[in-house]
Amino acid sequence: PTGDTIRSPLMADGSQTVTSVLWVAPPHYYKAGRLIALYVGSDNDVIDALQDAMGPRFAGGAGARRCPAIRFRQLRPSFLTVVRSTTT
């Protein structure tokens, strides 16, 4: 994957793999090549450093700075098992 794709929440059998996240601060997603970085916070110095290193964010950041629109294309259902989340 190039980082320009997002996985589908639908499994081959029609079930969904949707997860809800309650953020402690605004999430900011950045992409440079095949690397995707997530910063959860609102420190403008950190945001500026990430933007300098990786370019403008492509998602997140509600209430901090305007997020540019991005188009996603669906991945095949077999890719869905690659990404997992955990809770503590």
Coordinates of N, CA and C in Angstrom, one line a residue:
P1 N 0.8 -1.2 0.0 CA 0.0 0.0 0.0 C 0.9 1.3 0.0
T2 N 0.4 2.3 -0.5 CA 1.1 3.6 -0.7 C 0.8 4.5 0.5
G3 N -0.2 4.3 1.3 CA -0.6 5.2 2.3 C -1.8 6.1 1.8
D4 N -2.1 6.0 0.5 CA -3.2 6.7 -0.1 C -4.5 5.9 -0.1
T5 N -4.4 4.7 0.5 CA -5.6 3.8 0.6 C -6.1 3.7 2.0
I6 N -7.3 3.3 2.1 CA -7.9 3.0 3.4 C -8.6 1.7 3.4
R7 N -8.6 0.9 4.5 CA -9.2 -0.4 4.4 C -10.7 -0.2 4.5
S8 N -11.4 -1.2 4.0 CA -12.9 -1.2 4.0 C -13.3 -1.8 5.4
P9 N -14.4 -1.3 6.0 CA -14.9 -1.9 7.2 C -15.7 -3.1 7.0
L10 N -15.9 -3.5 5.7 CA -16.8 -4.7 5.4 C -15.9 -5.9 5.1
M11 N -16.3 -7.0 5.8 CA -15.6 -8.3 5.6 C -16.3 -9.0 4.4
A12 N -15.6 -10.0 3.9 CA -16.2 -10.8 2.8 C -17.5 -11.4 3.1
D13 N -17.8 -11.7 4.4 CA -19.1 -12.3 4.8 C -20.2 -11.2 5.1
G14 N -19.8 -9.9 4.9 CA -20.8 -8.9 5.1 C -20.7 -8.2 6.5
S15 N -20.0 -8.9 7.4 CA -19.9 -8.3 8.7 C -19.0 -7.0 8.7
Q16 N -19.0 -6.2 9.7 CA -18.2 -5.0 9.8 C -17.1 -5.1 10.8
T17 N -16.0 -4.3 10.6 CA -14.9 -4.3 11.6 C -14.7 -2.8 12.0
V18 N -15.8 -2.1 12.4 CA -15.7 -0.7 12.7 C -15.3 -0.6 14.2
T19 N -14.4 0.3 14.5 CA -14.0 0.6 15.8 C -14.1 2.1 16.1
S20 N -14.6 2.4 17.3 CA -14.7 3.8 17.7 C -13.6 4.1 18.7
V21 N -13.0 5.3 18.5 CA -11.9 5.8 19.4 C -12.3 7.1 20.0
L22 N -12.1 7.2 21.3 CA -12.2 8.4 22.1 C -10.9 9.0 22.3
W23 N -10.5 10.1 21.6 CA -9.2 10.7 21.7 C -9.1 11.6 22.9
V24 N -7.9 11.6 23.5 CA -7.7 12.5 24.7 C -7.3 13.9 24.2
A25 N -7.0 14.0 22.9 CA -6.7 15.3 22.3 C -6.9 15.1 20.8
P26 N -6.9 16.2 20.0 CA -7.2 16.1 18.6 C -6.1 15.2 17.9
P27 N -6.5 14.2 17.1 CA -5.6 13.4 16.3 C -5.2 14.1 15.0
H28 N -3.9 14.0 14.6 CA -3.4 14.6 13.4 C -2.7 13.5 12.6
Y29 N -3.1 13.2 11.4 CA -2.4 12.2 10.5 C -1.6 12.9 9.4
Y30 N -0.4 12.4 9.3 CA 0.6 12.9 8.3 C 1.1 11.7 7.4
K31 N 1.4 12.0 6.2 CA 1.8 10.9 5.3 C 3.0 11.5 4.5
A32 N 4.1 10.7 4.4 CA 5.2 11.0 3.6 C 5.7 9.7 3.0
G33 N 5.5 9.5 1.7 CA 5.9 8.2 1.0 C 5.0 7.1 1.6
R34 N 5.6 6.0 2.1 CA 4.9 4.9 2.7 C 4.7 5.0 4.2
L35 N 5.1 6.1 4.8 CA 5.1 6.3 6.2 C 3.8 7.2 6.6
I36 N 3.1 6.7 7.5 CA 2.0 7.5 8.1 C 2.3 7.7 9.6
A37 N 2.2 9.0 10.0 CA 2.4 9.3 11.4 C 1.1 9.8 12.0
L38 N 0.9 9.5 13.3 CA -0.3 9.9 14.0 C 0.3 10.7 15.2
Y39 N -0.2 12.0 15.4 CA 0.2 12.7 16.6 C -1.2 13.1 17.3
V40 N -1.3 12.8 18.5 CA -2.5 13.1 19.3 C -2.1 14.2 20.3
G41 N -2.5 15.4 20.0 CA -2.2 16.5 20.8 C -2.5 17.8 20.1
S42 N -2.2 18.9 20.7 CA -2.5 20.2 20.1 C -1.3 21.2 20.3
D43 N -0.1 20.7 20.5 CA 1.1 21.5 20.6 C 1.5 22.0 19.2
N44 N 1.3 23.3 19.0 CA 1.6 23.9 17.7 C 3.1 23.7 17.2
D45 N 4.0 23.6 18.1 CA 5.4 23.4 17.8 C 5.6 22.0 17.2
V46 N 4.9 21.0 17.8 CA 5.0 19.6 17.3 C 4.3 19.5 15.9
I47 N 3.1 20.2 15.8 CA 2.4 20.2 14.6 C 3.2 20.8 13.5
D48 N 3.8 21.9 13.8 CA 4.7 22.6 12.8 C 5.8 21.7 12.3
A49 N 6.5 21.0 13.3 CA 7.6 20.2 13.0 C 7.2 19.0 12.1
L50 N 6.0 18.4 12.4 CA 5.5 17.3 11.6 C 5.2 17.8 10.2
Q51 N 4.6 19.0 10.1 CA 4.2 19.5 8.7 C 5.5 19.8 8.0
D52 N 6.5 20.3 8.6 CA 7.8 20.6 8.0 C 8.4 19.3 7.4
A53 N 8.4 18.3 8.3 CA 9.0 17.0 7.9 C 8.2 16.2 6.9
M54 N 6.9 16.2 7.0 CA 6.0 15.3 6.3 C 5.0 16.0 5.3
G55 N 4.9 17.3 5.4 CA 3.9 18.0 4.6 C 2.6 18.1 5.4
P56 N 1.6 18.7 4.8 CA 0.3 19.0 5.5 C -0.4 17.7 5.9
R57 N -1.1 17.7 7.0 CA -1.8 16.5 7.4 C -2.9 16.2 6.4
F58 N -3.3 14.9 6.4 CA -4.3 14.5 5.4 C -5.6 14.2 6.1
A59 N -5.6 14.1 7.5 CA -6.8 13.8 8.2 C -6.7 14.2 9.6
G60 N -7.8 14.4 10.3 CA -7.8 14.7 11.8 C -7.6 16.1 12.0
G61 N -7.3 16.4 13.3 CA -7.0 17.8 13.7 C -8.2 18.7 13.9
A62 N -9.4 18.1 14.1 CA -10.6 19.0 14.3 C -10.4 20.0 15.4
G63 N -10.6 21.2 15.1 CA -10.5 22.3 16.1 C -9.1 22.9 16.2
A64 N -8.1 22.3 15.6 CA -6.8 22.8 15.7 C -6.4 23.6 14.4
R65 N -6.5 23.0 13.3 CA -6.2 23.7 12.0 C -7.0 23.0 10.9
R66 N -7.3 23.7 9.9 CA -8.1 23.1 8.8 C -7.4 21.9 8.2
C67 N -8.1 20.8 7.9 CA -7.6 19.6 7.3 C -8.0 19.5 5.9
P68 N -7.0 19.4 5.0 CA -7.3 19.3 3.5 C -8.1 18.0 3.2
A69 N -8.9 18.0 2.2 CA -9.7 16.9 1.8 C -8.7 15.9 1.2
I70 N -9.0 14.6 1.3 CA -8.3 13.5 0.6 C -9.2 12.5 0.2
R71 N -8.9 11.9 -1.0 CA -9.8 10.8 -1.5 C -9.1 9.5 -1.2
F72 N -9.9 8.5 -0.8 CA -9.4 7.2 -0.4 C -10.0 6.2 -1.4
R73 N -9.3 5.1 -1.7 CA -9.8 4.0 -2.5 C -9.8 2.8 -1.6
Q74 N -10.8 1.9 -1.8 CA -10.9 0.8 -1.0 C -9.8 -0.3 -1.3
L75 N -9.4 -1.0 -0.2 CA -8.5 -2.1 -0.4 C -9.3 -3.4 -0.4
R76 N -8.7 -4.4 -0.9 CA -9.4 -5.7 -1.0 C -9.7 -6.2 0.5
P77 N -10.7 -7.0 0.7 CA -11.1 -7.4 2.0 C -10.0 -8.2 2.8
S78 N -9.1 -8.9 2.0 CA -8.0 -9.7 2.7 C -7.1 -8.8 3.4
F79 N -7.0 -7.5 3.1 CA -6.1 -6.5 3.8 C -6.6 -6.2 5.2
L80 N -7.9 -6.4 5.5 CA -8.5 -6.0 6.7 C -7.9 -6.5 8.0
T81 N -7.3 -7.7 7.9 CA -6.7 -8.3 9.0 C -5.3 -7.8 9.4
V82 N -4.8 -6.9 8.6 CA -3.4 -6.4 8.8 C -3.4 -5.4 10.0
V83 N -4.4 -4.6 10.1 CA -4.4 -3.5 11.1 C -5.2 -4.0 12.3
R84 N -4.7 -3.9 13.5 CA -5.3 -4.3 14.7 C -5.2 -3.2 15.7
S85 N -6.2 -3.0 16.6 CA -6.1 -2.0 17.7 C -6.2 -2.7 19.0
T86 N -5.6 -2.1 20.0 CA -5.6 -2.7 21.4 C -6.1 -1.6 22.4
T87 N -6.6 -2.0 23.5 CA -7.0 -1.1 24.5 C -6.3 -1.5 25.8
T88 N -6.0 -0.5 26.6 CA -5.3 -0.8 27.9 C -6.2 -0.5 29.1

